[in-house]
Amino acid sequence: MRHRHLSTLALALGIAVLLDVLRVWLPSVITLFGRAAETPAELLGAFALGWFLLALAAPALVRRIGARPVGLVAAGVLAAARLALTAQPGGPAQLWLACAGLLAGLVWLAATAASAPRPVAGLALGLAGNAVGHALLGTEDLVWRGGVPAWTLSALLVLAFLAASVKERTTASGEPSPTGVDEGVAAAASWRTRTPGRRAWLLCGPALVLAGQVALAPALWSAAAGTGSPDFPGLARPAGAAVPGALAVLLFLASALFRVPARPARVLWPAALLAGSVLFVTGLLVPAYLLTAAGLGGCLALTDAAAGDGRAAGTDDGGRAGARRGRAAALGMLVFAVATVAYYAAYDVGYPNWWAPVATALLVAVVAAGAPRQADPALPAPVRVTVLAGLTALAGLGAALHVPPAQARPTTAPAAVRVAAYNIRMGFGLDGRLDLDALARELRGADIVLLSEVDRGWWLNGGHDTLGSLARRLEMPYVFAPAADPVWGDAVLSRFPARSGQTRRLTAHGAPTGAQALGVTLDLGGRELAVVATHLQPPPGRDPVEQAREVAAFAGRYAAGRPLVLGGDLNTEPADPAFAEFTRAGLVDALAPARPLRTSPADDPRTQIDHVFVSPGLTAGAVRAPRTEASDHLPVTLTVTLP
């Protein structure tokens, strides 16, 4: 394999490994360091950004010691951290292993930038390859799975990355440049006109956040596939995502690896990227990720510049040019951190966050549109076509393999139904692990499940479709309603057919995180049961009495005289005014026979904030809040006898 192809392969594999580590590091910062919002947002942000600021010293380290030794050592630490995380240690060990892997990955990236002026092909293949792998795994990373298959596949990925890195750097150290001049010296000599590849390396970080959050997010493919129907206005129902997911990969790779004439490309790709980012914040997810995928790949291609013609023998300036590219890579990853933290901090601090993805896309568009010239593709046409076809087909296969459960069929009318209400904290337990098997064990046996804090693709949590994965385990179809943004909210899963539904966005009343009420009508063998799932979000230091009043009124109108079950994380105690709004509306506290029934925090329950109410005529029994640390709340389960 030629040296430049080895460089592309090593970079692609390294990006895939780094993304695996980031999918652990991001939620670990929130769940373990942040401790479910107990840590002040300012301290949390400083901790997260600190690792990226520390990595700004990497280019100086590379220049002093050399790109090859620094890159190889950093690659080894990154690979070791990635394998260690597969052991699923949870707790502080997981957090610090992920931090070590992240820092090593940032140093490796700077070292790679110092010696590789053309990263676009490797970056594109790494982003697309990781997304395809995520899709094939049903958005559940190998890191969280454990067992022999996960260890085997993880080891193969890591060994391939290390082998390509060692081979590439060994070949590079002894291979003359095409002009007979040392590659570092030759590339640096062209700095008098420009540093080749510096723009592309600057876009590495922004590309990672836009790909993970929008363009190449398999969880988003499945979350956006169900766009509602006349019976479910505004609600997302299960649907297939194979075609749009494959199309996103196809558009990204085609625009990144194949060239459009420069004049139209400088308008087409930035415009598509900006349009996609705007559509994302408005909730139009399918066109958002398709346009973002095409625009992101095209903007990366615009920055793909070969080494200039200014090479001159005897110009000993190599370290300076490499350091500039390394610095660009480090600054780009700092943009990644700022954009990620800024978008999600809004849900704790309370400010408009729509600007974060749009500003990131604008940065990419400006840098790409201003690139001096576009080089020919780094990979031969047969290789590009093969990779494009293979990854596109695998993306479609991955989405097709993980279809949601089919709609339940009508059954005979039951005398009673088993109900569960659970705040699942996006699938993360108190130990910081994504453990959907543990959640499924607590919910198995329920006929109707009301879920709060449901994540369908937040990049901050690793980009998982928690709802889809949990529904497949329980073999229960679902209805999802967004609250904070299009992929975070509440859901109802049921073994009975869902006939109609409605959602009502709740007024914030000063709370930073959005809230809604989801009503679903279930067919219980010819009898209808109205179910309402919600998660009240109180303003800081206040009881959510206004939202409770809105939900109680909505539930009464939606039920329209039918039997009703209402539940979720209501963030209010039985003696509080918000709780009284439900009883004042004529609803019955279904958990009263088991009071006090403390549900939070899961490791030391002190508060009763998860509740279920029923309409008069329904009888509740067998009420439990089983002890588990699969979330930071305990689930509430009960049997509801129908009249």
PDB file of N, CA, C and O in Angstrom, residues 54 122 218 290 426:
ATOM      1  N   LEU A  54      -5.830  21.964  27.469  1.00  0.00           N
ATOM      2  CA  LEU A  54      -4.564  21.306  27.744  1.00  0.00           C
ATOM      3  C   LEU A  54      -3.934  20.772  26.456  1.00  0.00           C
ATOM      4  O   LEU A  54      -2.716  20.807  26.279  1.00  0.00           O
ATOM      5  N   GLY A 122      -9.151  10.689   4.908  1.00  0.00           N
ATOM      6  CA  GLY A 122      -9.132   9.908   6.135  1.00  0.00           C
ATOM      7  C   GLY A 122     -10.194  10.350   7.114  1.00  0.00           C
ATOM      8  O   GLY A 122     -10.854   9.524   7.758  1.00  0.00           O
ATOM      9  N   PRO A 218     -26.829   7.860  13.419  1.00  0.00           N
ATOM     10  CA  PRO A 218     -27.817   6.799  13.190  1.00  0.00           C
ATOM     11  C   PRO A 218     -29.039   6.884  14.101  1.00  0.00           C
ATOM     12  O   PRO A 218     -30.146   6.516  13.692  1.00  0.00           O
ATOM     13  N   LEU A 290     -29.843  15.197   5.896  1.00  0.00           N
ATOM     14  CA  LEU A 290     -29.424  14.946   4.515  1.00  0.00           C
ATOM     15  C   LEU A 290     -28.659  16.150   3.946  1.00  0.00           C
ATOM     16  O   LEU A 290     -27.596  15.998   3.327  1.00  0.00           O
ATOM     17  N   MET A 426     -31.865   8.864  30.292  1.00  0.00           N
ATOM     18  CA  MET A 426     -31.243   8.605  28.986  1.00  0.00           C
ATOM     19  C   MET A 426     -30.578   7.238  28.901  1.00  0.00           C
ATOM     20  O   MET A 426     -29.763   6.980  28.016  1.00  0.00           O
TER      21      MET A 426
END
